[in-house]
Amino acid sequence: PTGTCLKHLPKEASRRPSHPTEAAQFSHLYSGPCSFGHERNVLTALCQQNSYFESVFVFGQILMDNKAHSGKVRISLHNRATIQECKDPNVSGHAESYARELFDCLVVVVCVLSLLLCGRSVLRGILLQHEYEQFFKHKLSRGVSWGDRMEFINGWYILLIISDMFTIIGSFIKIGIESKTLSSYDVCGILLGTSTLLVWVGVIRYLSFFQKYNILIVTLRAAFPNVIRFCCCVAAIYLGYCFCGWIVLGPYHTKFRSLSTVSECLFSLINGDDMFVTFAEMEQSSSLVWVFSQLYLYTFISLFIYMVLSLFIALITGAYDTIMAQSQEQVRITDLHAFIAQCTDTPCSGKFRGPEGPSCSFLCCCE
């Protein structure tokens, strides 16, 4: 292993202690990176019979951050791994690797076909929407509402398009990892994991065809506009508490050192987690700041748990009650459905047929 640890530290911090009980001086330390690298061969098992060797180089860096000079040095570790494939042709175990790459290519082909079909459906919906708007504008001199416009765009197809794109990109990265040309494990995992999540969410689409199973989708669709407006108002108060806690309590509490940790701490407090620990870890060196922290935490917890969460649940409950009441009454017909209902001809009547072109096949074309 090779490494350089203390070359970036001050002289009094990097000086080797002359006595076992003597400690290095970090009083003047601002930021001390410690870099090291290690290379070794790793035996990777593909299955019980076959295995192969990999040459792995791991580069790590330990950062000791004392920018705050608060008496606590923050230590963080960052590492990066580089893998080189063994080029010995006598090494066994490549058959399984080729099979996985073939399966990944098959997944990419299927996702590309799904992406093209969903994209074609969305494009046709947009063109039909434009034609519908022009008809209402020129023939009926009326505008089209936003709800009627969205009837032509299937949101499930957009979800499938995003999922297919993530799967295609993630599969290519996975093939690169298998061939030892890439080492982006995190990006590959995020893309494939997100695509899997979107695919399982898309399963709800098939449940929506049953009236008794689509209550979740219908309720979320009805409550979504009010929930967004409510969240915009709550976000202003939440950000105010975040900035206030970061500015005032940052030097006295480890959970308020950065804006991201403040947001994580406050969000956990809303859900009732780590309440006692948050109160107990507050330093009492300053009585004024300690009193302010008590008022800050008590008001935040009382406001968001007893009022904000209750109102949020009330919005969802109100949307659910509205959906249940509408299911027992006559459904309101939109302009789009009323326009479609004016046509009483069946699809097989022949009135919807366009001019037929020449009949072509793969072998010949006949007119």
CSV table of C-alpha atoms in Angstrom, one decimal:
chain,number,residue,atom,x,y,z
A,1,PRO,CA,0.0,0.0,0.0
A,2,THR,CA,1.1,3.5,-0.8
A,3,GLY,CA,-0.1,6.7,0.8
A,4,THR,CA,0.5,10.2,2.0
A,5,CYS,CA,-1.3,11.2,5.2
A,6,LEU,CA,0.2,14.1,7.0
A,7,LYS,CA,2.0,16.0,4.3
A,8,HIS,CA,-0.8,18.6,4.0
A,9,LEU,CA,-0.9,19.3,7.8
A,10,PRO,CA,0.9,22.1,9.6
A,11,LYS,CA,4.4,21.4,10.9
A,12,GLU,CA,3.3,21.0,14.5
A,13,ALA,CA,0.5,18.6,13.4
A,14,SER,CA,2.6,16.5,11.0
A,15,ARG,CA,5.6,16.2,13.4
A,16,ARG,CA,6.1,12.7,14.6
A,17,PRO,CA,5.8,12.6,18.4
A,18,SER,CA,9.1,12.0,20.1
A,19,HIS,CA,7.5,10.4,23.1
A,20,PRO,CA,4.7,7.7,23.1
A,21,THR,CA,2.5,9.9,25.3
A,22,GLU,CA,3.0,13.0,23.2
A,23,ALA,CA,0.1,13.9,20.9
A,24,ALA,CA,0.1,15.8,17.6
A,25,GLN,CA,-1.0,19.4,17.8
A,26,PHE,CA,-4.2,20.0,15.8
A,27,SER,CA,-5.0,23.5,17.1
A,28,HIS,CA,-3.9,25.2,13.9
A,29,LEU,CA,-5.4,22.6,11.6
A,30,TYR,CA,-7.8,23.9,9.0
A,31,SER,CA,-8.3,21.0,6.6
A,32,GLY,CA,-6.1,17.9,6.4
A,33,PRO,CA,-6.6,15.4,3.6
A,34,CYS,CA,-5.1,11.9,4.0
A,35,SER,CA,-4.8,10.0,0.7
A,36,PHE,CA,-3.9,6.4,0.3
A,37,GLY,CA,-4.1,3.7,-2.4
A,38,HIS,CA,-4.0,-0.1,-2.4
A,39,GLU,CA,-3.9,-2.6,-5.3
A,40,ARG,CA,-4.5,-6.3,-5.0
A,41,ASN,CA,-5.9,-9.2,-6.9
A,42,VAL,CA,-9.3,-10.4,-5.9
A,43,LEU,CA,-10.8,-13.9,-6.7
A,44,THR,CA,-14.4,-13.3,-7.7
A,45,ALA,CA,-16.7,-16.3,-7.7
A,46,LEU,CA,-19.2,-16.6,-10.5
A,47,CYS,CA,-20.6,-19.8,-9.3
A,48,GLN,CA,-19.5,-22.9,-7.4
A,49,GLN,CA,-17.4,-24.2,-10.3
A,50,ASN,CA,-16.0,-21.2,-12.2
A,51,SER,CA,-14.2,-18.1,-10.9
A,52,TYR,CA,-11.8,-15.5,-12.2
A,53,PHE,CA,-9.3,-12.9,-11.0
A,54,GLU,CA,-9.7,-9.2,-10.9
A,55,SER,CA,-7.1,-6.5,-10.3
A,56,VAL,CA,-8.7,-3.9,-8.1
A,57,PHE,CA,-7.1,-0.5,-7.2
A,58,VAL,CA,-8.9,1.3,-4.4
A,59,PHE,CA,-8.1,5.0,-3.9
A,60,GLY,CA,-9.3,6.5,-0.6
A,61,GLN,CA,-9.1,9.9,1.0
A,62,ILE,CA,-9.8,10.8,4.6
A,63,LEU,CA,-10.6,14.5,5.2
A,64,MET,CA,-10.2,16.0,8.6
A,65,ASP,CA,-12.2,19.2,8.6
A,66,ASN,CA,-11.6,21.7,11.3
A,67,LYS,CA,-13.0,24.8,9.6
A,68,ALA,CA,-15.5,25.6,12.4
A,69,HIS,CA,-12.8,25.4,15.1
A,70,SER,CA,-15.5,24.2,17.5
A,71,GLY,CA,-13.4,21.6,19.2
A,72,LYS,CA,-14.7,18.7,17.1
A,73,VAL,CA,-12.9,17.7,13.9
A,74,ARG,CA,-15.3,16.3,11.3
A,75,ILE,CA,-13.8,13.2,9.5
A,76,SER,CA,-15.2,12.0,6.2
A,77,LEU,CA,-14.0,9.1,4.0
A,78,HIS,CA,-14.2,9.1,0.2
A,79,ASN,CA,-13.1,6.1,-1.9
A,80,ARG,CA,-13.0,5.2,-5.6
A,81,ALA,CA,-12.4,1.7,-7.0
A,82,THR,CA,-10.9,0.9,-10.4
A,83,ILE,CA,-11.2,-2.7,-11.7
A,84,GLN,CA,-9.0,-4.2,-14.4
A,85,GLU,CA,-10.0,-7.5,-16.1
A,86,CYS,CA,-7.6,-10.4,-16.2
A,87,LYS,CA,-6.6,-10.9,-19.8
A,88,ASP,CA,-5.5,-14.5,-19.4
A,89,PRO,CA,-7.5,-16.5,-22.0
A,90,ASN,CA,-7.1,-19.7,-19.9
A,91,VAL,CA,-9.2,-18.3,-17.1
A,92,SER,CA,-12.6,-20.0,-17.0
A,93,GLY,CA,-15.9,-18.4,-16.1
A,94,HIS,CA,-16.6,-16.3,-19.2
A,95,ALA,CA,-19.6,-18.3,-20.4
A,96,GLU,CA,-21.8,-17.0,-17.6
A,97,SER,CA,-20.6,-13.5,-18.3
A,98,TYR,CA,-21.6,-13.8,-22.0
A,99,ALA,CA,-25.0,-15.2,-21.0
A,100,ARG,CA,-25.6,-12.2,-18.7
A,101,GLU,CA,-24.5,-9.7,-21.4
A,102,LEU,CA,-26.8,-11.5,-23.9
A,103,PHE,CA,-29.7,-11.2,-21.4
A,104,ASP,CA,-28.9,-7.5,-20.9
A,105,CYS,CA,-29.0,-6.9,-24.7
A,106,LEU,CA,-32.4,-8.7,-24.9
A,107,VAL,CA,-33.7,-6.4,-22.1
A,108,VAL,CA,-32.4,-3.3,-24.0
A,109,VAL,CA,-34.1,-4.5,-27.2
A,110,VAL,CA,-37.5,-5.0,-25.5
A,111,CYS,CA,-37.2,-1.7,-23.7
A,112,VAL,CA,-36.4,0.1,-27.0
A,113,LEU,CA,-39.5,-1.4,-28.6
A,114,SER,CA,-41.6,-0.4,-25.6
A,115,LEU,CA,-40.2,3.1,-25.7
A,116,LEU,CA,-41.0,3.4,-29.4
A,117,LEU,CA,-44.6,2.2,-29.0
A,118,CYS,CA,-45.3,4.4,-26.0
A,119,GLY,CA,-43.7,7.4,-27.7
A,120,ARG,CA,-45.9,6.8,-30.8
A,121,SER,CA,-49.0,6.6,-28.6
A,122,VAL,CA,-48.1,9.8,-26.8
A,123,LEU,CA,-47.4,11.6,-30.1
A,124,ARG,CA,-50.7,10.5,-31.6
A,125,GLY,CA,-52.5,11.7,-28.5
A,126,ILE,CA,-50.9,15.1,-28.8
A,127,LEU,CA,-51.8,15.3,-32.5
A,128,LEU,CA,-55.4,14.3,-31.8
A,129,GLN,CA,-55.5,16.9,-28.9
A,130,HIS,CA,-54.4,19.6,-31.3
A,131,GLU,CA,-57.0,18.6,-33.9
A,132,TYR,CA,-59.7,18.6,-31.1
A,133,GLU,CA,-58.7,22.1,-30.0
A,134,GLN,CA,-58.8,23.5,-33.6
A,135,PHE,CA,-62.2,22.0,-34.1
A,136,PHE,CA,-63.7,23.6,-31.0
A,137,LYS,CA,-62.0,26.9,-31.8
A,138,HIS,CA,-63.1,27.2,-35.4
A,139,LYS,CA,-66.4,25.2,-35.5
A,140,LEU,CA,-67.9,25.9,-32.0
A,141,SER,CA,-65.9,29.1,-31.1
A,142,ARG,CA,-65.1,27.6,-27.7
A,143,GLY,CA,-62.0,26.9,-25.7
A,144,VAL,CA,-60.9,23.6,-24.3
A,145,SER,CA,-60.4,23.1,-20.6
A,146,TRP,CA,-57.1,21.8,-19.2
A,147,GLY,CA,-58.8,18.6,-18.0
A,148,ASP,CA,-60.1,17.8,-21.4
A,149,ARG,CA,-56.6,18.4,-22.9
A,150,MET,CA,-55.0,15.9,-20.5
A,151,GLU,CA,-57.5,13.2,-21.5
A,152,PHE,CA,-55.5,12.8,-24.7
A,153,ILE,CA,-52.2,12.2,-22.9
A,154,ASN,CA,-51.9,9.0,-21.1
A,155,GLY,CA,-49.7,9.5,-18.0
A,156,TRP,CA,-49.0,5.8,-17.7
A,157,TYR,CA,-47.2,5.9,-21.1
A,158,ILE,CA,-45.0,8.7,-19.9
A,159,LEU,CA,-44.2,6.7,-16.8
A,160,LEU,CA,-43.2,3.7,-19.1
A,161,ILE,CA,-41.1,6.0,-21.3
A,162,ILE,CA,-39.1,7.2,-18.3
A,163,SER,CA,-38.8,3.6,-16.9
A,164,ASP,CA,-37.6,2.3,-20.3
A,165,MET,CA,-35.0,5.1,-20.6
A,166,PHE,CA,-33.6,4.4,-17.2
A,167,THR,CA,-33.5,0.6,-17.9
A,168,ILE,CA,-31.7,1.1,-21.3
A,169,ILE,CA,-29.1,3.5,-19.8
A,170,GLY,CA,-28.7,1.3,-16.7
A,171,SER,CA,-28.3,-1.9,-18.8
A,172,PHE,CA,-25.6,-0.3,-21.0
A,173,ILE,CA,-23.7,0.7,-17.8
A,174,LYS,CA,-24.2,-2.8,-16.4
A,175,ILE,CA,-22.7,-4.2,-19.6
A,176,GLY,CA,-19.8,-1.8,-19.2
A,177,ILE,CA,-19.3,-3.0,-15.6
A,178,GLU,CA,-19.4,-6.6,-16.7
A,179,SER,CA,-16.8,-6.0,-19.4
A,180,LYS,CA,-14.6,-4.1,-16.8
A,181,THR,CA,-14.7,-0.8,-18.9
A,182,LEU,CA,-16.8,1.1,-16.4
A,183,SER,CA,-17.1,1.2,-12.6
A,184,SER,CA,-20.1,3.4,-12.1
A,185,TYR,CA,-21.9,1.1,-9.6
A,186,ASP,CA,-23.9,3.9,-8.0
A,187,VAL,CA,-25.3,5.3,-11.2
A,188,CYS,CA,-26.1,1.8,-12.5
A,189,GLY,CA,-27.9,0.9,-9.2
A,190,ILE,CA,-29.9,4.2,-9.1
A,191,LEU,CA,-31.0,3.8,-12.7
A,192,LEU,CA,-32.0,0.2,-12.5
A,193,GLY,CA,-33.6,0.6,-9.1
A,194,THR,CA,-35.6,3.6,-10.1
A,195,SER,CA,-36.8,1.8,-13.3
A,196,THR,CA,-37.9,-1.2,-11.2
A,197,LEU,CA,-39.8,1.1,-8.9
A,198,LEU,CA,-41.6,2.7,-11.8
A,199,VAL,CA,-42.4,-0.6,-13.4
A,200,TRP,CA,-44.1,-1.8,-10.2
A,201,VAL,CA,-45.9,1.5,-9.9
A,202,GLY,CA,-47.2,0.9,-13.4
A,203,VAL,CA,-48.8,-2.3,-12.3
A,204,ILE,CA,-51.5,-0.1,-10.5
A,205,ARG,CA,-52.6,0.8,-14.0
A,206,TYR,CA,-54.1,-2.6,-14.5
A,207,LEU,CA,-55.9,-2.4,-11.2
A,208,SER,CA,-57.5,0.9,-12.2
A,209,PHE,CA,-59.7,-1.0,-14.7
A,210,PHE,CA,-61.7,-2.4,-11.7
A,211,GLN,CA,-63.9,0.1,-10.0
A,212,LYS,CA,-63.3,-1.3,-6.5
A,213,TYR,CA,-59.5,-1.4,-6.8
A,214,ASN,CA,-58.8,2.1,-8.1
A,215,ILE,CA,-59.8,4.1,-5.0
A,216,LEU,CA,-56.2,5.0,-4.3
A,217,ILE,CA,-55.5,6.4,-7.8
A,218,VAL,CA,-58.8,8.3,-7.9
A,219,THR,CA,-58.3,9.8,-4.4
A,220,LEU,CA,-54.7,10.9,-5.2
A,221,ARG,CA,-55.8,12.4,-8.4
A,222,ALA,CA,-58.6,14.4,-6.7
A,223,ALA,CA,-56.4,15.5,-3.8
A,224,PHE,CA,-53.3,16.4,-5.7
A,225,PRO,CA,-54.1,20.0,-6.6
A,226,ASN,CA,-55.1,20.9,-3.0
A,227,VAL,CA,-52.1,19.1,-1.6
A,228,ILE,CA,-49.7,20.9,-3.9
A,229,ARG,CA,-51.1,24.3,-2.8
A,230,PHE,CA,-50.9,23.3,0.8
A,231,CYS,CA,-47.3,22.1,0.5
A,232,CYS,CA,-46.3,25.4,-1.1
A,233,CYS,CA,-47.6,27.3,2.0
A,234,VAL,CA,-46.0,24.8,4.4
A,235,ALA,CA,-42.7,24.9,2.6
A,236,ALA,CA,-42.3,28.6,3.3
A,237,ILE,CA,-42.7,28.0,7.1
A,238,TYR,CA,-40.5,24.9,7.0
A,239,LEU,CA,-37.6,26.7,5.2
A,240,GLY,CA,-37.9,29.5,7.7
A,241,TYR,CA,-37.3,27.0,10.5
A,242,CYS,CA,-34.5,25.4,8.6
A,243,PHE,CA,-32.6,28.6,8.1
A,244,CYS,CA,-33.2,29.8,11.6
A,245,GLY,CA,-32.0,26.6,13.2
A,246,TRP,CA,-28.9,26.5,10.9
A,247,ILE,CA,-27.9,30.1,11.8
A,248,VAL,CA,-28.6,30.0,15.5
A,249,LEU,CA,-28.2,26.4,16.7
A,250,GLY,CA,-25.5,25.4,14.2
A,251,PRO,CA,-22.5,26.1,16.5
A,252,TYR,CA,-24.2,24.4,19.5
A,253,HIS,CA,-25.8,21.2,18.0
A,254,THR,CA,-24.4,18.6,15.7
A,255,LYS,CA,-27.7,18.1,14.0
A,256,PHE,CA,-27.8,21.7,12.9
A,257,ARG,CA,-24.3,22.1,11.4
A,258,SER,CA,-25.5,22.2,7.8
A,259,LEU,CA,-28.7,23.0,6.0
A,260,SER,CA,-29.2,19.5,4.8
A,261,THR,CA,-28.8,18.0,8.3
A,262,VAL,CA,-31.2,20.6,9.7
A,263,SER,CA,-33.8,19.6,7.2
A,264,GLU,CA,-33.3,15.9,8.0
A,265,CYS,CA,-33.5,16.6,11.7
A,266,LEU,CA,-36.7,18.6,11.4
A,267,PHE,CA,-38.3,16.1,9.1
A,268,SER,CA,-37.6,13.3,11.6
A,269,LEU,CA,-39.1,15.4,14.4
A,270,ILE,CA,-42.3,15.8,12.4
A,271,ASN,CA,-42.6,12.0,12.3
A,272,GLY,CA,-41.8,11.7,16.1
A,273,ASP,CA,-38.2,10.4,15.8
A,274,ASP,CA,-35.2,11.4,17.9
A,275,MET,CA,-37.1,13.9,20.0
A,276,PHE,CA,-35.4,13.3,23.3
A,277,VAL,CA,-31.9,13.0,21.6
A,278,THR,CA,-32.4,16.3,19.9
A,279,PHE,CA,-33.3,18.0,23.1
A,280,ALA,CA,-30.6,16.3,25.1
A,281,GLU,CA,-27.7,17.0,22.8
A,282,MET,CA,-28.2,20.7,22.9
A,283,GLU,CA,-25.2,22.4,24.6
A,284,GLN,CA,-25.9,24.5,27.6
A,285,SER,CA,-22.9,26.7,27.4
A,286,SER,CA,-25.1,29.7,26.5
A,287,SER,CA,-28.3,30.1,28.5
A,288,LEU,CA,-29.8,32.5,26.0
A,289,VAL,CA,-29.2,30.0,23.1
A,290,TRP,CA,-30.5,27.1,25.2
A,291,VAL,CA,-33.8,28.9,26.0
A,292,PHE,CA,-34.1,29.9,22.3
A,293,SER,CA,-33.6,26.2,21.3
A,294,GLN,CA,-36.4,25.1,23.6
A,295,LEU,CA,-38.8,27.6,22.2
A,296,TYR,CA,-37.7,26.8,18.7
A,297,LEU,CA,-38.2,23.0,19.1
A,298,TYR,CA,-41.4,23.2,21.0
A,299,THR,CA,-43.1,25.6,18.6
A,300,PHE,CA,-41.9,23.6,15.5
A,301,ILE,CA,-43.1,20.3,16.9
A,302,SER,CA,-46.5,21.7,18.1
A,303,LEU,CA,-47.1,23.5,14.8
A,304,PHE,CA,-46.2,20.7,12.4
A,305,ILE,CA,-47.4,17.7,14.3
A,306,TYR,CA,-50.7,19.1,15.7
A,307,MET,CA,-51.7,21.4,12.9
A,308,VAL,CA,-49.8,20.8,9.6
A,309,LEU,CA,-50.1,17.0,9.7
A,310,SER,CA,-53.7,17.1,10.8
A,311,LEU,CA,-54.6,19.5,7.9
A,312,PHE,CA,-52.7,17.3,5.5
A,313,ILE,CA,-54.7,14.2,6.5
A,314,ALA,CA,-57.9,16.3,6.4
A,315,LEU,CA,-57.2,17.1,2.7
A,316,ILE,CA,-56.8,13.5,1.8
A,317,THR,CA,-59.8,12.5,3.8
A,318,GLY,CA,-61.9,15.2,2.2
A,319,ALA,CA,-60.9,14.1,-1.2
A,320,TYR,CA,-61.9,10.5,-0.3
A,321,ASP,CA,-65.3,11.6,1.0
A,322,THR,CA,-65.9,13.6,-2.1
A,323,ILE,CA,-65.1,10.6,-4.3
A,324,MET,CA,-67.4,8.4,-2.3
A,325,ALA,CA,-70.2,10.9,-2.5
A,326,GLN,CA,-69.7,11.3,-6.3
A,327,SER,CA,-69.8,7.6,-6.8
A,328,GLN,CA,-73.4,7.5,-5.4
A,329,GLU,CA,-74.5,10.5,-7.6
A,330,GLN,CA,-74.7,11.0,-11.3
A,331,VAL,CA,-71.3,11.5,-12.8
A,332,ARG,CA,-70.6,14.9,-14.3
A,333,ILE,CA,-70.1,14.7,-18.0
A,334,THR,CA,-67.2,16.8,-19.4
A,335,ASP,CA,-67.3,18.6,-22.7
A,336,LEU,CA,-65.1,16.0,-24.3
A,337,HIS,CA,-67.3,13.0,-23.3
A,338,ALA,CA,-70.5,15.0,-24.3
A,339,PHE,CA,-68.9,15.6,-27.7
A,340,ILE,CA,-68.1,11.9,-28.2
A,341,ALA,CA,-71.6,10.9,-27.0
A,342,GLN,CA,-73.1,12.8,-29.9
A,343,CYS,CA,-71.9,10.2,-32.3
A,344,THR,CA,-74.1,7.1,-32.2
A,345,ASP,CA,-72.4,5.2,-35.0
A,346,THR,CA,-70.6,2.0,-33.9
A,347,PRO,CA,-67.0,1.5,-34.9
A,348,CYS,CA,-67.9,-1.3,-37.3
A,349,SER,CA,-70.5,0.8,-39.2
A,350,GLY,CA,-67.9,1.8,-41.8
A,351,LYS,CA,-68.3,5.5,-41.4
A,352,PHE,CA,-65.0,6.0,-39.7
A,353,ARG,CA,-63.0,4.3,-42.5
A,354,GLY,CA,-60.6,6.4,-44.5
A,355,PRO,CA,-59.5,5.9,-48.1
A,356,GLU,CA,-57.8,2.6,-48.3
A,357,GLY,CA,-54.3,2.6,-49.8
A,358,PRO,CA,-52.6,-0.2,-51.8
A,359,SER,CA,-52.4,-3.5,-50.0
A,360,CYS,CA,-48.7,-4.3,-49.5
A,361,SER,CA,-46.9,-7.3,-48.1
A,362,PHE,CA,-43.3,-8.2,-47.5
A,363,LEU,CA,-43.2,-10.2,-50.8
A,364,CYS,CA,-45.3,-8.1,-53.2
A,365,CYS,CA,-47.5,-5.1,-53.5
A,366,CYS,CA,-50.9,-5.3,-55.0
A,367,GLU,CA,-53.3,-2.5,-55.9
